[in-house]
C-alpha positions as CSV (number, residue, x, y, z in Angstrom):
1,M,103.0,137.1,51.9
2,D,103.2,135.8,48.4
3,K,100.5,133.4,47.2
4,P,101.6,129.8,48.2
5,S,102.8,127.5,45.5
6,D,100.9,124.4,44.8
7,Y,102.9,121.3,45.7
8,S,100.2,118.7,45.1
9,G,102.0,117.4,42.0
10,Y,105.2,116.6,43.9
11,T,106.2,113.5,46.0
12,L,107.5,113.9,49.5
13,A,111.0,113.1,48.4
14,E,110.9,115.9,45.8
15,I,109.6,118.4,48.4
16,K,112.3,117.5,50.9
17,E,115.0,117.9,48.2
18,L,113.6,121.4,47.3
19,H,113.5,122.3,51.1
20,H,117.2,121.2,51.4
21,Q,118.2,123.4,48.4
22,L,116.3,126.4,49.7
23,V,117.8,126.1,53.2
24,S,121.3,126.0,51.7
25,E,120.6,129.1,49.6
26,Q,119.1,130.9,52.5
27,A,122.3,130.4,54.5
28,N,124.3,132.1,51.8
29,T,121.9,134.8,50.6
30,P,119.1,135.4,53.2
31,S,115.8,136.4,51.7
32,T,112.4,137.0,53.3
33,T,110.5,135.5,50.4
34,Q,112.7,132.5,50.5
35,Q,112.3,132.1,54.2
36,Q,108.5,132.1,53.8
37,Q,108.8,129.4,51.1
38,I,111.0,127.3,53.5
39,E,108.4,127.6,56.2
40,Q,105.6,126.6,53.8
41,L,107.6,123.6,52.7
42,E,108.1,122.5,56.3
43,Q,104.4,122.6,56.9
44,V,103.8,120.5,53.8
45,I,106.4,118.0,54.8
46,S,104.9,117.8,58.3
47,A,101.4,117.2,56.9
48,R,102.7,114.5,54.5
49,E,104.6,112.6,57.2
50,S,101.6,112.6,59.6
51,A,99.4,111.1,56.9
52,A,98.9,107.4,56.3
53,P,102.1,105.5,55.3
54,Q,100.6,104.7,51.9
55,A,100.3,108.3,51.1
56,A,103.8,109.3,52.2
57,E,105.3,108.6,48.9
58,E,102.4,109.7,46.7
59,P,101.3,113.2,45.5
60,L,98.4,114.8,47.4
61,A,95.0,114.2,45.8
62,A,94.0,116.7,43.2
63,S,90.9,117.5,41.3
64,T,92.3,115.7,38.2
65,P,92.9,112.0,38.6
66,E,96.5,110.8,37.9
67,T,95.9,108.2,35.3
68,D,97.7,107.7,32.1
69,V,96.4,109.8,29.2
70,V,96.8,109.6,25.5
71,T,97.8,112.8,23.8
72,A,96.5,114.1,20.5
73,A,99.7,112.7,19.0
74,G,98.7,109.2,20.1
75,V,101.5,109.2,22.8
76,T,100.7,107.8,26.3
77,R,102.2,109.6,29.2
78,P,101.4,109.9,33.0
79,A,98.9,112.6,33.6
80,K,99.5,115.3,36.2
81,P,96.9,117.8,37.4
82,V,96.9,120.8,35.1
83,L,96.9,124.0,37.2
84,R,96.0,126.1,34.2
85,T,96.4,126.3,30.4
86,V,98.0,129.5,29.1
87,P,98.5,130.8,25.6
88,V,101.8,131.8,24.1
89,K,101.6,135.4,23.1
90,F,103.8,137.4,20.6
91,L,103.4,141.2,21.2
92,G,105.7,142.5,18.5
93,I,104.5,145.2,16.0
94,T,105.7,145.5,12.4
95,S,106.3,149.3,12.6
96,E,108.5,148.8,15.7
97,F,110.6,146.0,14.2
98,F,110.9,147.7,10.9
99,S,112.8,150.6,12.5
100,I,115.1,148.2,14.1
101,W,115.6,146.2,10.9
102,I,116.3,149.1,8.6
103,V,118.9,150.6,11.0
104,N,120.5,147.1,11.3
105,L,120.6,146.8,7.5
106,L,122.1,150.2,6.9
107,L,124.8,149.9,9.6
108,T,125.7,146.4,8.5
109,I,126.3,147.6,5.0
110,V,128.3,150.7,6.1
111,T,130.5,148.6,8.4
112,L,131.0,145.9,5.8
113,G,129.2,143.3,7.9
114,I,130.8,144.0,11.3
115,Y,127.6,145.5,12.7
116,S,125.7,142.3,11.9
117,A,126.7,140.9,15.3
118,W,124.9,143.9,17.0
119,A,122.0,143.5,14.6
120,K,121.5,139.9,15.5
121,V,121.5,140.7,19.2
122,R,119.0,143.6,18.7
123,T,116.7,141.4,16.6
124,N,116.8,138.5,19.0
125,R,116.2,140.7,22.0
126,Y,113.1,142.2,20.3
127,F,111.6,138.8,19.4
128,Y,112.4,137.2,22.7
129,G,111.3,140.2,24.7
130,N,108.0,140.2,23.0
131,T,107.2,136.5,23.5
132,E,105.2,136.0,26.6
133,I,104.0,132.9,28.5
134,D,101.9,133.2,31.7
135,G,102.6,136.9,32.1
136,H,106.4,136.6,31.8
137,R,108.6,137.2,28.8
138,F,111.8,135.6,27.5
139,S,115.2,137.3,27.6
140,Y,118.1,137.0,25.2
141,L,121.4,137.4,27.1
142,A,124.1,137.2,24.5
143,E,126.4,140.2,23.9
144,P,127.4,141.5,20.4
145,L,131.2,140.8,21.0
146,Q,130.4,137.1,21.7
147,I,128.7,136.9,18.3
148,L,131.4,138.9,16.6
149,K,134.1,136.6,17.9
150,G,132.3,133.6,16.7
151,R,131.8,135.1,13.2
152,I,135.4,136.0,12.9
153,I,136.4,132.3,13.5
154,A,133.6,131.2,11.1
155,V,135.0,133.4,8.4
156,V,138.5,132.0,9.0
157,L,137.1,128.5,8.5
158,F,135.3,129.5,5.4
159,A,138.4,131.3,4.0
160,S,140.5,128.2,4.6
161,Y,138.0,126.1,2.6
162,F,137.9,128.6,-0.2
163,L,141.7,129.0,-0.3
164,A,142.3,125.2,-0.3
165,G,139.8,124.7,-3.1
166,Y,141.5,127.5,-5.1
167,I,144.9,126.0,-4.7
168,S,143.9,122.4,-5.4
169,P,140.5,120.6,-5.9
170,A,141.9,117.7,-3.9
171,A,142.8,120.0,-1.0
172,G,139.4,121.6,-1.2
173,L,137.8,118.1,-0.9
174,I,140.0,117.3,2.1
175,V,139.0,120.5,3.9
176,A,135.4,120.0,3.0
177,G,135.6,116.5,4.5
178,L,137.2,117.8,7.7
179,L,134.4,120.5,8.0
180,A,131.8,117.7,7.5
181,L,133.4,115.8,10.4
182,L,133.2,119.0,12.4
183,A,129.6,119.6,11.7
184,P,128.1,117.7,14.7
185,V,130.4,119.6,17.0
186,L,129.2,122.9,15.5
187,I,125.6,121.8,15.9
188,V,126.1,121.0,19.6
189,L,128.0,124.3,20.3
190,S,125.3,126.2,18.3
191,Y,122.5,124.8,20.4
192,R,124.4,125.1,23.6
193,F,125.1,128.7,23.0
194,R,121.6,129.5,21.9
195,L,119.9,127.9,24.9
196,H,122.5,129.2,27.4
197,M,121.7,132.8,26.2
198,T,117.9,132.3,26.6
199,A,116.2,132.9,30.0
200,Y,112.6,132.9,31.3
201,R,111.7,134.2,34.8
202,N,115.5,134.8,35.4
203,V,116.3,131.1,34.9
204,R,118.5,130.1,32.0
205,F,117.9,127.2,29.5
206,S,120.8,124.9,28.8
207,F,121.8,122.1,26.3
208,R,123.6,119.0,27.7
209,G,123.6,116.7,24.7
210,R,126.7,114.6,24.3
211,I,128.9,115.1,21.3
212,G,129.3,111.3,20.7
213,R,125.6,110.9,20.3
214,A,125.6,114.0,18.0
215,Y,127.9,112.2,15.6
216,M,125.6,109.2,15.5
217,V,122.5,111.4,14.9
218,F,124.0,114.0,12.5
219,L,126.6,112.0,10.6
220,V,126.2,108.2,10.9
221,W,122.4,108.2,10.5
222,P,122.3,110.5,7.4
223,I,124.8,108.1,5.7
224,I,122.6,105.1,6.6
225,S,119.6,107.0,5.3
226,L,121.4,107.8,2.0
227,C,122.5,104.2,1.6
228,T,118.8,103.0,2.0
229,L,117.7,105.6,-0.7
230,Y,116.2,107.7,2.2
231,L,113.8,104.9,3.2
232,L,115.0,105.4,6.8
233,L,115.0,109.2,6.6
234,P,111.9,109.4,9.0
235,I,113.9,107.6,11.7
236,N,116.8,109.9,11.1
237,L,114.6,113.0,11.5
238,K,113.0,111.6,14.6
239,K,116.4,110.9,16.2
240,M,117.5,114.5,15.4
241,D,114.5,116.0,17.1
242,E,114.7,113.6,20.0
243,Y,118.4,114.3,20.6
244,L,117.9,118.1,20.6
245,L,114.9,117.9,22.9
246,E,116.3,115.4,25.4
247,G,119.5,117.5,25.7
248,S,117.5,120.6,26.5
249,W,117.0,121.8,30.1
250,Y,115.2,124.7,31.8
251,G,117.0,125.3,35.0
252,D,117.1,121.9,36.7
253,R,114.3,120.4,34.7
254,Q,114.8,118.4,31.5
255,F,112.5,118.3,28.4
256,K,111.2,114.8,28.0
257,P,109.9,113.8,24.5
258,R,108.0,110.7,23.7
259,L,108.1,110.8,20.0
260,N,106.4,108.3,17.8
261,T,108.3,106.7,15.0
262,G,105.1,105.8,13.2
263,E,104.1,109.4,13.1
264,Y,107.3,110.4,11.4
265,F,106.9,107.6,8.8
266,G,103.3,108.3,8.1
267,T,103.8,112.0,7.8
268,G,106.9,111.6,5.6
269,I,105.2,109.1,3.3
270,A,102.1,111.4,3.0
271,A,104.3,114.5,2.3
272,A,106.2,112.6,-0.4
273,A,103.0,111.4,-2.0
274,I,101.6,115.0,-2.0
275,G,104.8,116.3,-3.6
276,M,104.8,113.6,-6.3
277,A,101.1,114.2,-7.1
278,I,101.7,118.0,-7.4
279,M,104.8,117.4,-9.7
280,M,102.9,114.9,-11.9
281,V,99.8,117.0,-12.3
282,G,101.7,120.3,-12.6
283,G,104.1,118.8,-15.2
284,I,101.2,117.8,-17.4
285,V,99.6,121.2,-17.1
286,I,102.9,123.0,-17.8
287,G,103.6,120.8,-20.9
288,V,100.2,121.3,-22.4
289,T,100.2,125.1,-21.7
290,S,103.6,125.6,-23.2
291,V,102.6,123.8,-26.4
292,M,99.3,125.6,-26.8
293,T,100.5,129.2,-26.0
294,A,104.0,129.3,-27.2
295,S,104.7,130.2,-30.9
296,D,108.3,129.3,-31.2
297,T,111.0,127.2,-29.5
298,E,112.3,130.1,-27.4
299,S,108.8,130.8,-26.1
300,V,108.3,127.2,-25.2
301,T,111.6,127.2,-23.3
302,N,110.7,130.3,-21.4
303,V,107.2,129.0,-20.5
304,L,108.8,125.7,-19.4
305,G,111.4,127.4,-17.3
306,F,109.0,129.6,-15.5
307,G,106.5,126.7,-15.0
308,I,109.2,124.4,-13.5
309,V,110.3,127.1,-11.0
310,A,106.7,127.8,-10.0
311,L,106.0,124.0,-9.7
312,Y,109.0,123.4,-7.4
313,F,107.9,126.4,-5.3
314,L,104.4,125.1,-5.0
315,T,105.5,121.6,-4.2
316,F,107.9,122.8,-1.5
317,I,105.2,125.1,0.0
318,I,102.4,122.5,0.1
319,A,104.3,119.3,1.0
320,G,106.7,121.1,3.3
321,S,103.8,122.9,5.2
322,F,102.0,119.5,5.6
323,Y,105.1,117.9,7.1
324,T,106.0,120.9,9.3
325,S,102.5,121.4,10.7
326,R,102.0,117.6,11.5
327,I,105.4,117.1,13.1
328,R,105.3,120.3,15.1
329,N,102.0,119.4,16.5
330,H,103.3,115.9,17.4
331,I,106.5,117.2,19.0
332,F,104.5,119.7,21.2
333,S,101.9,117.2,22.4
334,A,104.5,114.5,23.0
335,T,107.0,116.6,25.0
336,E,106.9,117.6,28.7
337,L,109.1,119.8,30.8
338,D,109.7,117.4,33.6
339,G,106.8,117.9,36.1
340,V,106.4,121.6,35.2
341,A,104.7,122.0,31.8
342,G,103.1,120.2,28.9
343,F,102.7,121.7,25.4
344,K,100.0,121.9,22.7
345,S,100.2,123.0,19.1
346,S,97.3,123.3,16.7
347,L,99.1,124.5,13.6
348,A,97.0,123.9,10.5
349,M,98.6,123.1,7.1
350,W,96.5,125.6,5.2
351,E,97.4,128.4,7.7
352,L,101.1,127.7,7.1
353,I,100.7,127.5,3.4
354,K,98.9,130.9,3.3
355,L,101.6,132.4,5.5
356,R,104.5,131.1,3.4
357,V,103.0,132.1,0.0
358,T,102.0,135.6,1.1
359,N,105.3,136.2,2.9
360,T,107.3,135.0,-0.1
361,L,105.4,137.1,-2.7
362,A,105.5,140.2,-0.4
363,I,109.2,140.0,0.0
364,I,109.8,139.5,-3.8
365,F,107.5,142.3,-4.9
366,S,108.7,144.7,-2.2
367,L,112.4,144.0,-3.1
368,G,113.0,142.7,0.4
369,F,111.4,145.6,2.4
370,A,108.6,143.3,3.6
371,I,111.0,141.1,5.5
372,P,110.1,142.7,8.9
373,W,106.4,142.3,8.2
374,A,106.9,138.6,7.2
375,K,109.0,137.8,10.3
376,I,106.4,139.4,12.6
377,R,103.5,137.5,10.9
378,K,105.4,134.2,11.3
379,A,106.1,134.8,15.0
380,Q,102.5,135.7,15.5
381,L,101.2,132.6,13.8
382,Y,103.4,130.2,15.7
383,A,102.5,131.9,19.0
384,N,98.8,131.9,18.3
385,V,98.7,128.1,17.8
386,S,100.7,127.3,20.9
387,N,99.6,126.7,24.4
388,V,101.3,125.6,27.6
389,D,99.7,123.4,30.3
390,V,101.2,124.5,33.6
391,L,101.6,121.4,35.8
392,A,103.5,123.1,38.7
393,E,104.4,126.7,39.6
394,P,107.5,127.7,37.6
395,D,109.1,129.1,40.8
396,M,109.7,125.4,41.7
397,V,112.4,125.3,39.0
398,M,115.9,126.0,40.4
399,A,118.6,127.7,38.3
400,A,121.2,125.2,37.3
401,S,124.9,126.0,37.4
402,G,127.0,125.3,34.3
403,N,129.9,126.4,32.2
404,S,129.6,129.6,30.1
405,A,129.0,128.9,26.4
406,E,130.7,130.4,23.4
407,A,129.2,131.8,20.3
408,V,131.7,130.2,17.9
409,G,129.7,127.1,17.2
410,E,126.5,129.0,16.4
411,E,128.1,131.5,14.0
412,A,130.3,128.9,12.2
413,A,127.2,126.6,11.9
414,N,125.2,129.5,10.5
415,L,127.9,130.3,7.9
416,F,128.2,126.7,6.7
417,D,124.4,126.2,6.7
418,V,124.3,123.4,9.3
419,D,122.5,125.3,12.1
420,I,119.2,123.7,12.9
421,A,116.1,124.4,14.9
422,L,112.8,122.7,15.8
423,G,110.6,125.3,14.1
């Protein structure tokens, strides 16, 4: 008999609901393992109902008291007993992925881009299949023809914009405006397709965010942010992350974020201050260096041009890494997969800066051939700083039924640079 699941973190009502679902499934598709779980649930229900009335609606006592806790991000949430804490592992190897990447590149060039759909599926299956949590790996379920169909439609949309702009600037602006209005829909379809094609332990993820709210988050709030000279940008960024997380499900369990607005404001202000300080100090250094080392006007111009590009790169790397690491750590610690798992991230700013600088330089000096190495290193870093607190056995999660997703939104969004992710 399989090792019994731990139901101590569940109320009697939740256990009865699971028992009812399993009985219904057993009637349609009999299974010995499922029958054993039904019998175990019946024993738990009997024990709960025979207990004191006060305990009937409360989880069984556990070694960890169920009191509110404050996470590292400063967010208060109800505590549940942690069965175990497991690391996220990425097991990919550069040499393996390089062989996949180089074949993908050559076939994409030979087929004038058509093979890129197959290349994307092969790449995602390699990265998903080499990401492991608690002894189980992820699966990427999309098929190349789904990707190709979406890309064809995306190319048609892009061609209509290009053609309209060629015929008339006014027509180009009209089409651009229509595409901007379509952007929230593309984002929703993109996320819906991506999650629907992702599975863990044979249970799919899904995205159930409403399109109406997407228009508020991705269209109305950016306009408000612009009108306030980006003073409300942190609120806008928080609402984006919140919308994507709250709309995400794993089987029948929803991701529940408790993001802190103050964390977004504090991190955003600090990142802006870091960026401005780098620009000010760097600008002075570049100006003095160009005057002292250059012998003529052309040399001064060259030194200034190179210095400005390097300064922008340095500012983006340092300020961007500070923001990314802080917000990622906050999102992980403030999010829970309903009653099943909590998350932890310990990404350090300097680790991310080192990764981005070395990856960028390696790609430049290798003429792009270091891209596989850079992608593997990035996946390894993010995995190494991530942990999952298992609150209940994952086999308690039931697969949710839903409509099949299409790839059109993701591919069109990719082409028009409005595809987004949580990092």
